[in-house]
């Protein structure tokens, strides 16, 4: 009991408040929520070739922005795309390990591996040098000959007789990466199984997904299985429910995943296992670097989405789509392979306000605010540091008094990108329409 009270005091949150006005922010470390696995990006579908086109100095600057904890977002998860078709038009498909039918589902597989995987191996190795230890490999589709439509694209479903061969195919991918010095920690066999896309895609009903898990699980021992990356958070609930209803499927799935294109995070998935928001970026028609312009794809929008995922959905990870891409992208960065330059959006710094400071193994604790305009979340890191992240959605500043300990406030808004300032006088001013991350050592 005493330790809990001390923890609260360190955050400047006295257990007894005699003032008439409640404190601007309250944190109760005795109420613990989910453990955090991390924050990440994907560079699947050959986006890394855009990065390769830049100079070596620019490549390093981009990698710093993604993975460095002092210069950038300090991301801790990299999502990899498992190839499913021969390379087509630029930045479209990924190269398959087995593009041709080996002769049937029981024939010896004929895998090929170039050690590059559309430059995903290179980025994974670079991420690992920055300290990334979570590598999430996800397949958009099985090779076309394993499906009822004979095509890796345009949906179609996995033929029952090819289930074991597809499971072996996925595990082979993890073994190829292991030979490159990268341990695939998390493995997904489907991406948006409830959406038919003109690019690589494959359909599973919730019941079919649960059945396949029981084939893949025993073959992929030692790797955490994820499922099912539905294209909406509400839609993901049906997949989670189907797995939870089947004791054997529930045994193998360690992490439940969902996207937020069709529906946003508005509550937790129906499981006690960890959940990840594993892919999303907002709709939009232009490249936008702004913080708060009402477009729906500015930095402020991303900060709200991350907050809601953490506090409403109790997610343990937030994986953004994409780290960098070209043209009118809503990625964190615009990578221009023609002009050989890159541009940084405020979306990066919105995510960084969480990802740089909330580290893998952190635990979210209870937090609240007297002013409903403040969206607050609080965390305790494995090293004992505390992090309180506040998005002030209002138009007036709010004063938070009583911050104890060695504290630094990092501000992101129209003119700041995680600009640090030492907290003096135990008071932090939470600026309007700004994201403020307070770190207490």
Coordinates of C-alpha atoms in Angstrom, one line a residue:
X1 CA 0.0 0.0 0.0
X2 CA 2.7 2.5 0.9
X3 CA 4.6 1.9 -2.4
X4 CA 1.4 2.7 -4.3
X5 CA 1.0 6.0 -2.4
X6 CA 4.6 6.9 -3.1
X7 CA 4.2 6.3 -6.8
X8 CA 1.2 8.6 -6.9
X9 CA 3.1 11.3 -5.1
X10 CA 6.0 11.1 -7.5
X11 CA 3.5 12.0 -10.2
X12 CA 2.4 15.0 -8.3
X13 CA -0.9 13.4 -7.4
X14 CA -1.4 13.7 -3.6
X15 CA -3.8 11.2 -2.0
X16 CA -5.7 13.9 -0.2
X17 CA -6.8 17.1 -1.9
X18 CA -8.1 19.8 0.3
X19 CA -8.5 22.4 -2.4
X20 CA -12.0 23.2 -3.7
X21 CA -11.0 22.5 -7.3
X22 CA -9.9 18.9 -8.2
X23 CA -6.4 18.5 -9.7
X24 CA -6.2 18.9 -13.4
X25 CA -4.9 15.3 -13.8
X26 CA -5.1 12.4 -11.4
X27 CA -3.3 9.1 -11.7
X28 CA -3.8 5.9 -9.6
X29 CA -1.0 3.4 -10.1
X30 CA -2.9 0.9 -8.0
X31 CA -5.3 0.4 -10.9
X32 CA -3.4 -1.3 -13.6
X33 CA -4.6 -2.0 -17.2
X34 CA -2.8 -3.6 -20.1
X35 CA 0.9 -4.3 -20.6
X36 CA 2.4 -2.5 -23.6
X37 CA 4.2 -4.4 -26.4
X38 CA 5.2 -1.4 -28.4
X39 CA 4.4 0.9 -31.3
X40 CA 5.4 0.2 -34.9
X41 CA 5.1 0.6 -38.7
X42 CA 5.1 -1.5 -41.8
X43 CA 7.1 -1.0 -45.0
X44 CA 5.5 -3.9 -46.9
X45 CA 4.6 -3.8 -50.6
X46 CA 8.1 -2.7 -51.7
X47 CA 8.0 0.6 -50.0
X48 CA 11.6 0.1 -48.9
X49 CA 12.7 0.5 -52.5
X50 CA 11.7 4.1 -52.1
X51 CA 14.0 4.4 -49.2
X52 CA 16.8 2.7 -51.0
X53 CA 16.6 5.3 -53.8
X54 CA 17.7 8.1 -51.3
X55 CA 21.3 8.9 -50.4
X56 CA 22.9 7.0 -47.6
X57 CA 22.8 10.1 -45.4
X58 CA 19.0 10.5 -46.1
X59 CA 18.5 6.8 -45.4
X60 CA 20.1 7.2 -42.0
X61 CA 18.0 10.3 -41.3
X62 CA 14.8 8.4 -42.1
X63 CA 15.8 5.4 -40.0
X64 CA 16.6 7.8 -37.2
X65 CA 13.1 9.3 -37.5
X66 CA 11.5 5.9 -37.3
X67 CA 13.6 4.1 -34.7
X68 CA 15.9 6.4 -32.7
X69 CA 14.7 7.3 -29.2
X70 CA 16.4 10.7 -29.2
X71 CA 15.9 11.9 -32.8
X72 CA 12.7 10.3 -33.7
X73 CA 9.8 8.1 -32.7
X74 CA 11.7 5.2 -31.1
X75 CA 9.4 2.6 -32.7
X76 CA 9.7 -0.9 -31.3
X77 CA 7.7 -3.1 -33.7
X78 CA 8.3 -3.7 -37.4
X79 CA 5.6 -5.4 -39.4
X80 CA 6.8 -7.4 -42.4
X81 CA 4.8 -8.5 -45.4
X82 CA 5.1 -12.2 -46.4
X83 CA 5.2 -12.3 -50.2
X84 CA 2.5 -13.9 -52.1
X85 CA 3.1 -13.2 -55.8
X86 CA 5.8 -12.3 -58.3
X87 CA 6.7 -8.7 -58.5
X88 CA 4.4 -6.8 -60.8
X89 CA 4.1 -3.0 -61.2
X90 CA 6.4 -0.9 -59.0
X91 CA 5.5 -0.9 -55.3
X92 CA 2.6 -3.3 -55.9
X93 CA 3.3 -6.9 -55.0
X94 CA 5.9 -8.7 -52.9
X95 CA 8.1 -11.6 -54.2
X96 CA 6.9 -15.1 -53.3
X97 CA 9.1 -17.8 -51.8
X98 CA 7.2 -20.3 -53.9
X99 CA 5.6 -18.8 -56.9
X100 CA 4.9 -22.1 -58.7
X101 CA 3.0 -25.1 -57.6
X102 CA 5.5 -27.8 -56.5
X103 CA 3.2 -30.5 -57.8
X104 CA 0.5 -30.7 -55.1
X105 CA -0.1 -30.1 -51.4
X106 CA 1.9 -33.2 -50.4
X107 CA 4.8 -32.6 -52.8
X108 CA 8.1 -31.5 -51.4
X109 CA 8.2 -27.6 -51.4
X110 CA 10.5 -25.7 -53.7
X111 CA 11.2 -22.5 -51.7
X112 CA 13.4 -19.8 -53.0
X113 CA 15.0 -17.1 -50.9
X114 CA 17.1 -14.1 -52.1
X115 CA 18.1 -12.8 -48.7
X116 CA 16.6 -9.5 -49.5
X117 CA 12.8 -9.8 -49.4
X118 CA 12.2 -6.5 -51.2
X119 CA 14.7 -4.8 -48.9
X120 CA 12.6 -5.8 -45.8
X121 CA 15.6 -7.8 -44.5
X122 CA 17.8 -4.7 -44.7
X123 CA 15.3 -2.5 -42.8
X124 CA 14.8 -5.3 -40.2
X125 CA 18.5 -5.5 -39.6
X126 CA 18.7 -1.7 -39.3
X127 CA 15.7 -1.7 -36.9
X128 CA 17.4 -4.4 -34.8
X129 CA 20.5 -2.2 -34.5
X130 CA 18.3 0.5 -33.0
X131 CA 17.0 -2.0 -30.4
X132 CA 13.8 -3.3 -32.1
X133 CA 13.1 -6.8 -30.9
X134 CA 9.5 -7.3 -32.1
X135 CA 9.2 -8.5 -35.7
X136 CA 5.6 -9.2 -36.9
X137 CA 5.4 -11.1 -40.2
X138 CA 2.0 -11.1 -41.8
X139 CA 0.7 -12.7 -45.0
X140 CA -1.8 -11.0 -47.3
X141 CA -2.5 -14.2 -49.2
X142 CA -1.4 -17.7 -49.8
X143 CA 0.2 -18.4 -53.3
X144 CA -2.6 -18.5 -55.9
X145 CA -2.4 -22.2 -56.6
X146 CA -3.4 -22.9 -53.0
X147 CA -6.7 -21.0 -53.4
X148 CA -10.0 -21.7 -55.0
X149 CA -9.6 -18.7 -57.4
X150 CA -6.1 -19.7 -58.5
X151 CA -4.9 -16.1 -57.9
X152 CA -3.1 -14.5 -55.0
X153 CA -5.2 -11.4 -55.7
X154 CA -9.0 -10.7 -55.7
X155 CA -9.9 -12.6 -52.6
X156 CA -10.5 -16.3 -52.9
X157 CA -10.2 -18.8 -50.1
X158 CA -7.6 -21.3 -49.1
X159 CA -8.3 -24.8 -50.3
X160 CA -8.7 -27.3 -47.4
X161 CA -6.1 -29.7 -48.9
X162 CA -3.5 -26.9 -48.9
X163 CA -3.8 -25.9 -45.2
X164 CA -0.8 -27.8 -44.0
X165 CA 1.3 -26.7 -47.0
X166 CA 0.4 -23.1 -46.4
X167 CA 1.3 -23.5 -42.7
X168 CA 4.7 -24.9 -43.6
X169 CA 5.1 -22.0 -46.1
X170 CA 4.6 -19.5 -43.4
X171 CA 7.0 -21.2 -41.0
X172 CA 9.6 -21.4 -43.7
X173 CA 9.5 -17.6 -44.0
X174 CA 10.4 -17.3 -40.3
X175 CA 13.3 -19.8 -40.7
X176 CA 14.7 -17.8 -43.7
X177 CA 14.6 -14.7 -41.5
X178 CA 16.3 -16.6 -38.6
X179 CA 19.2 -17.4 -41.0
X180 CA 19.5 -13.6 -41.6
X181 CA 19.7 -13.0 -37.9
X182 CA 16.2 -11.8 -37.4
X183 CA 13.8 -13.6 -35.1
X184 CA 10.2 -13.4 -36.2
X185 CA 8.4 -13.0 -32.9
X186 CA 4.8 -12.7 -34.2
X187 CA 3.2 -14.5 -37.2
X188 CA -0.1 -13.7 -38.9
X189 CA -1.6 -15.8 -41.7
X190 CA -4.3 -13.4 -42.9
X191 CA -4.7 -9.7 -43.6
X192 CA -8.2 -8.3 -43.8
X193 CA -9.9 -11.7 -44.4
X194 CA -13.3 -10.0 -44.7
X195 CA -12.2 -7.7 -47.5
X196 CA -11.6 -8.6 -51.2
X197 CA -8.9 -6.4 -52.7
X198 CA -7.6 -6.3 -56.3
X199 CA -4.1 -6.7 -54.8
X200 CA -3.0 -9.7 -52.7
X201 CA -5.9 -10.8 -50.5
X202 CA -7.6 -13.9 -49.2
X203 CA -10.9 -14.5 -47.5
X204 CA -11.5 -16.4 -44.2
X205 CA -14.7 -16.5 -42.3
X206 CA -14.2 -16.4 -38.5
X207 CA -14.9 -20.1 -38.3
X208 CA -12.4 -20.9 -41.2
X209 CA -9.8 -18.8 -39.4
X210 CA -10.3 -20.7 -36.2
X211 CA -9.9 -24.0 -38.1
X212 CA -6.7 -22.9 -39.7
X213 CA -5.2 -21.8 -36.4
X214 CA -5.4 -25.4 -35.2
X215 CA -3.3 -26.5 -38.2
X216 CA -0.7 -23.7 -38.0
X217 CA -0.3 -23.6 -34.2
X218 CA 1.5 -26.9 -33.7
X219 CA 3.7 -26.3 -36.7
X220 CA 4.7 -22.7 -35.7
X221 CA 5.6 -23.6 -32.1
X222 CA 7.9 -20.9 -30.6
X223 CA 6.3 -18.1 -32.5
X224 CA 3.4 -16.0 -31.2
X225 CA 0.4 -16.5 -33.5
X226 CA -1.8 -13.4 -34.3
X227 CA -5.2 -13.3 -35.8
X228 CA -7.0 -11.9 -37.7
X229 CA -6.4 -8.4 -38.9
X230 CA -10.0 -7.7 -39.8
X231 CA -10.5 -4.4 -41.8
X232 CA -12.5 -2.9 -38.9
X233 CA -12.3 -3.0 -35.1
X234 CA -16.0 -4.0 -34.6
X235 CA -15.6 -6.5 -37.4
X236 CA -12.6 -8.0 -35.7
X237 CA -14.8 -9.0 -32.7
X238 CA -16.4 -11.8 -34.6
X239 CA -13.0 -13.3 -35.4
X240 CA -11.8 -13.0 -31.8
X241 CA -15.1 -14.5 -30.5
X242 CA -14.8 -17.5 -32.9
X243 CA -11.3 -18.2 -31.6
X244 CA -12.2 -17.8 -28.0
X245 CA -15.1 -20.2 -28.4
X246 CA -12.8 -23.0 -29.7
X247 CA -10.5 -24.2 -26.9
X248 CA -7.9 -25.6 -29.3
X249 CA -7.8 -22.4 -31.4
X250 CA -7.7 -20.3 -28.3
X251 CA -4.7 -22.3 -27.1
X252 CA -2.6 -21.1 -30.1
X253 CA -3.6 -17.5 -30.7
X254 CA -1.6 -15.3 -28.4
X255 CA -2.5 -11.9 -29.8
X256 CA -5.8 -10.7 -31.4
X257 CA -5.4 -8.0 -34.1
X258 CA -7.7 -5.6 -35.9
X259 CA -7.5 -2.7 -38.2
X260 CA -9.6 0.5 -38.0
X261 CA -10.6 1.3 -41.6
X262 CA -14.2 0.1 -41.4
X263 CA -14.7 1.1 -37.8
X264 CA -12.6 2.8 -35.1
X265 CA -11.6 1.4 -31.7
X266 CA -14.5 2.0 -29.4
X267 CA -14.0 -0.8 -26.8
X268 CA -11.9 -3.9 -26.2
X269 CA -12.0 -7.1 -28.2
X270 CA -13.7 -10.0 -26.4
X271 CA -10.6 -11.7 -25.1
X272 CA -8.3 -11.6 -22.1
X273 CA -5.3 -12.1 -24.4
X274 CA -3.3 -9.1 -25.7
X275 CA -4.8 -7.1 -28.6
X276 CA -3.1 -5.0 -31.2
X277 CA -4.3 -2.2 -33.5
X278 CA -2.2 -3.6 -36.3
X279 CA -2.9 -1.4 -39.2
X280 CA -4.5 2.0 -40.1
X281 CA -3.9 5.3 -41.8
X282 CA -6.6 7.9 -42.4
X283 CA -8.3 8.6 -45.8
X284 CA -7.1 11.7 -47.7
X285 CA -6.3 13.0 -51.1
X286 CA -3.1 15.1 -50.5
X287 CA 0.2 14.9 -48.8
X288 CA -0.4 16.8 -45.6
X289 CA 2.3 17.8 -43.1
X290 CA 0.0 19.8 -40.7
X291 CA -0.7 19.3 -37.1
X292 CA -4.2 20.6 -36.7
X293 CA -6.2 21.6 -39.8
X294 CA -9.4 19.7 -39.5
X295 CA -8.6 17.5 -42.5
X296 CA -9.0 14.2 -40.7
X297 CA -5.5 13.2 -41.6
X298 CA -3.4 15.7 -39.7
X299 CA -1.2 14.9 -36.7
X300 CA -3.9 15.8 -34.2
X301 CA -6.1 13.1 -35.7
X302 CA -3.4 10.5 -35.2
X303 CA -2.9 11.5 -31.6
X304 CA -6.6 11.1 -30.9
X305 CA -6.6 7.7 -32.6
X306 CA -3.7 6.4 -30.6
X307 CA -5.2 7.7 -27.3
X308 CA -8.5 6.0 -28.1
X309 CA -6.9 2.7 -29.0
X310 CA -4.9 2.7 -25.7
X311 CA -7.7 3.8 -23.4
X312 CA -10.9 2.5 -25.0
X313 CA -9.5 -0.6 -26.7
X314 CA -6.8 -1.5 -24.1
X315 CA -4.5 -2.4 -27.0
X316 CA -1.0 -3.5 -26.2
X317 CA 0.4 -2.3 -29.5
X318 CA -0.3 0.3 -32.2
X319 CA 1.1 -0.4 -35.7
X320 CA 0.8 2.4 -38.2
X321 CA 0.4 2.0 -42.0
X322 CA 2.9 3.1 -43.5
X323 CA 6.3 4.4 -42.2
X324 CA 6.9 6.0 -45.6
X325 CA 5.5 6.0 -49.1
X326 CA 5.2 8.2 -52.2
X327 CA 2.9 10.8 -53.6
X328 CA -0.3 11.8 -51.7
X329 CA 0.4 9.3 -49.0
X330 CA -0.9 9.4 -45.4
X331 CA 2.2 7.6 -44.3
X332 CA 4.4 9.2 -41.6
X333 CA 6.9 10.2 -44.2
X334 CA 6.8 11.0 -47.9
X335 CA 9.7 9.3 -49.7
X336 CA 10.3 10.8 -53.1
X337 CA 12.4 8.4 -55.1
X338 CA 12.4 10.7 -58.2
X339 CA 13.5 14.0 -56.6
X340 CA 15.6 11.9 -54.1
X341 CA 14.3 13.6 -51.0
X342 CA 11.9 13.0 -48.1
X343 CA 9.3 15.0 -46.1
X344 CA 8.1 14.6 -42.5
X345 CA 4.5 14.9 -41.5
X346 CA 3.1 15.8 -38.0
X347 CA 1.6 12.3 -38.0
X348 CA 5.1 11.0 -37.1
X349 CA 5.4 13.4 -34.1
X350 CA 1.9 12.6 -33.0
X351 CA 2.8 8.9 -32.8
X352 CA 6.2 9.7 -31.3
X353 CA 4.6 11.5 -28.4
X354 CA 3.6 8.0 -27.3
X355 CA 6.1 5.6 -28.8
X356 CA 9.3 7.3 -27.8
X357 CA 8.5 7.3 -24.1
X358 CA 6.2 4.4 -23.5
X359 CA 8.5 1.4 -23.8
X360 CA 7.8 -2.3 -24.3
X361 CA 6.8 -3.8 -20.9
X362 CA 5.2 -0.6 -19.7
X363 CA 1.9 -0.9 -17.9
X364 CA -1.0 1.5 -18.4
X365 CA -2.4 2.8 -15.1
X366 CA -5.6 4.6 -14.3
X367 CA -5.6 8.3 -15.2
X368 CA -8.3 11.0 -15.5
X369 CA -8.8 14.7 -15.9
X370 CA -11.1 17.2 -14.4
X371 CA -11.6 18.9 -17.7
X372 CA -13.3 16.6 -20.4
X373 CA -11.2 18.4 -23.1
X374 CA -8.1 16.6 -21.8
X375 CA -7.5 13.1 -23.1
X376 CA -5.1 11.6 -20.6
X377 CA -3.3 8.3 -20.4
X378 CA -0.5 7.2 -17.9
X379 CA 2.1 4.5 -17.9
X380 CA 4.8 3.1 -15.7
X381 CA 7.9 1.8 -17.6
X382 CA 10.0 -1.2 -16.6
X383 CA 12.8 1.2 -15.5
X384 CA 10.4 2.9 -13.1
X385 CA 9.9 6.0 -15.1
X386 CA 6.4 7.4 -15.4
X387 CA 4.8 8.8 -18.5
X388 CA 1.6 10.9 -18.6
X389 CA 0.4 11.8 -22.1
X390 CA -2.2 14.5 -22.5
X391 CA -4.0 15.7 -25.6
X392 CA -5.7 19.0 -25.0
X393 CA -8.6 19.1 -27.4
X394 CA -9.8 22.4 -26.1
X395 CA -9.0 25.9 -27.1
X396 CA -7.8 27.1 -23.7
X397 CA -4.6 26.2 -21.8
X398 CA -4.9 24.1 -18.6
X399 CA -2.6 24.3 -15.7
X400 CA -1.5 21.0 -14.0
X401 CA 0.0 21.8 -10.6
X402 CA 1.9 19.5 -8.3
X403 CA 4.2 17.5 -10.6
X404 CA 6.9 16.0 -8.3
X405 CA 10.2 14.5 -9.2
X406 CA 12.6 15.2 -12.1
X407 CA 10.1 15.8 -14.8
X408 CA 10.4 16.9 -18.5
X409 CA 7.5 17.9 -20.6
X410 CA 7.6 17.3 -24.4
X411 CA 5.2 19.4 -26.5
X412 CA 3.9 18.7 -30.0
X413 CA 1.7 21.2 -31.8
X414 CA 1.8 23.5 -34.8
X415 CA 5.3 24.8 -34.0
X416 CA 6.8 22.1 -31.8
X417 CA 7.9 18.5 -32.5
X418 CA 8.5 16.9 -29.1
X419 CA 10.1 20.2 -27.9
X420 CA 11.4 19.4 -24.3
X421 CA 11.3 21.7 -21.3
X422 CA 12.2 21.0 -17.7
X423 CA 9.2 21.2 -15.4
X424 CA 9.8 24.0 -12.9
X425 CA 7.7 24.9 -9.9
X426 CA 6.0 21.6 -10.2
X427 CA 3.6 23.0 -12.8
X428 CA 2.9 22.1 -16.4
X429 CA 0.8 24.2 -18.8
X430 CA -1.1 22.0 -21.2
X431 CA -1.3 24.1 -24.2
X432 CA -4.5 24.1 -26.3
X433 CA -4.7 21.8 -29.3
X434 CA -1.4 20.3 -28.3
X435 CA 0.0 16.9 -27.2
X436 CA 2.1 17.1 -24.0
X437 CA 4.1 14.1 -22.8
X438 CA 5.4 14.4 -19.3
X439 CA 8.2 12.0 -18.3
X440 CA 9.0 11.6 -14.6
X441 CA 12.2 9.9 -13.8

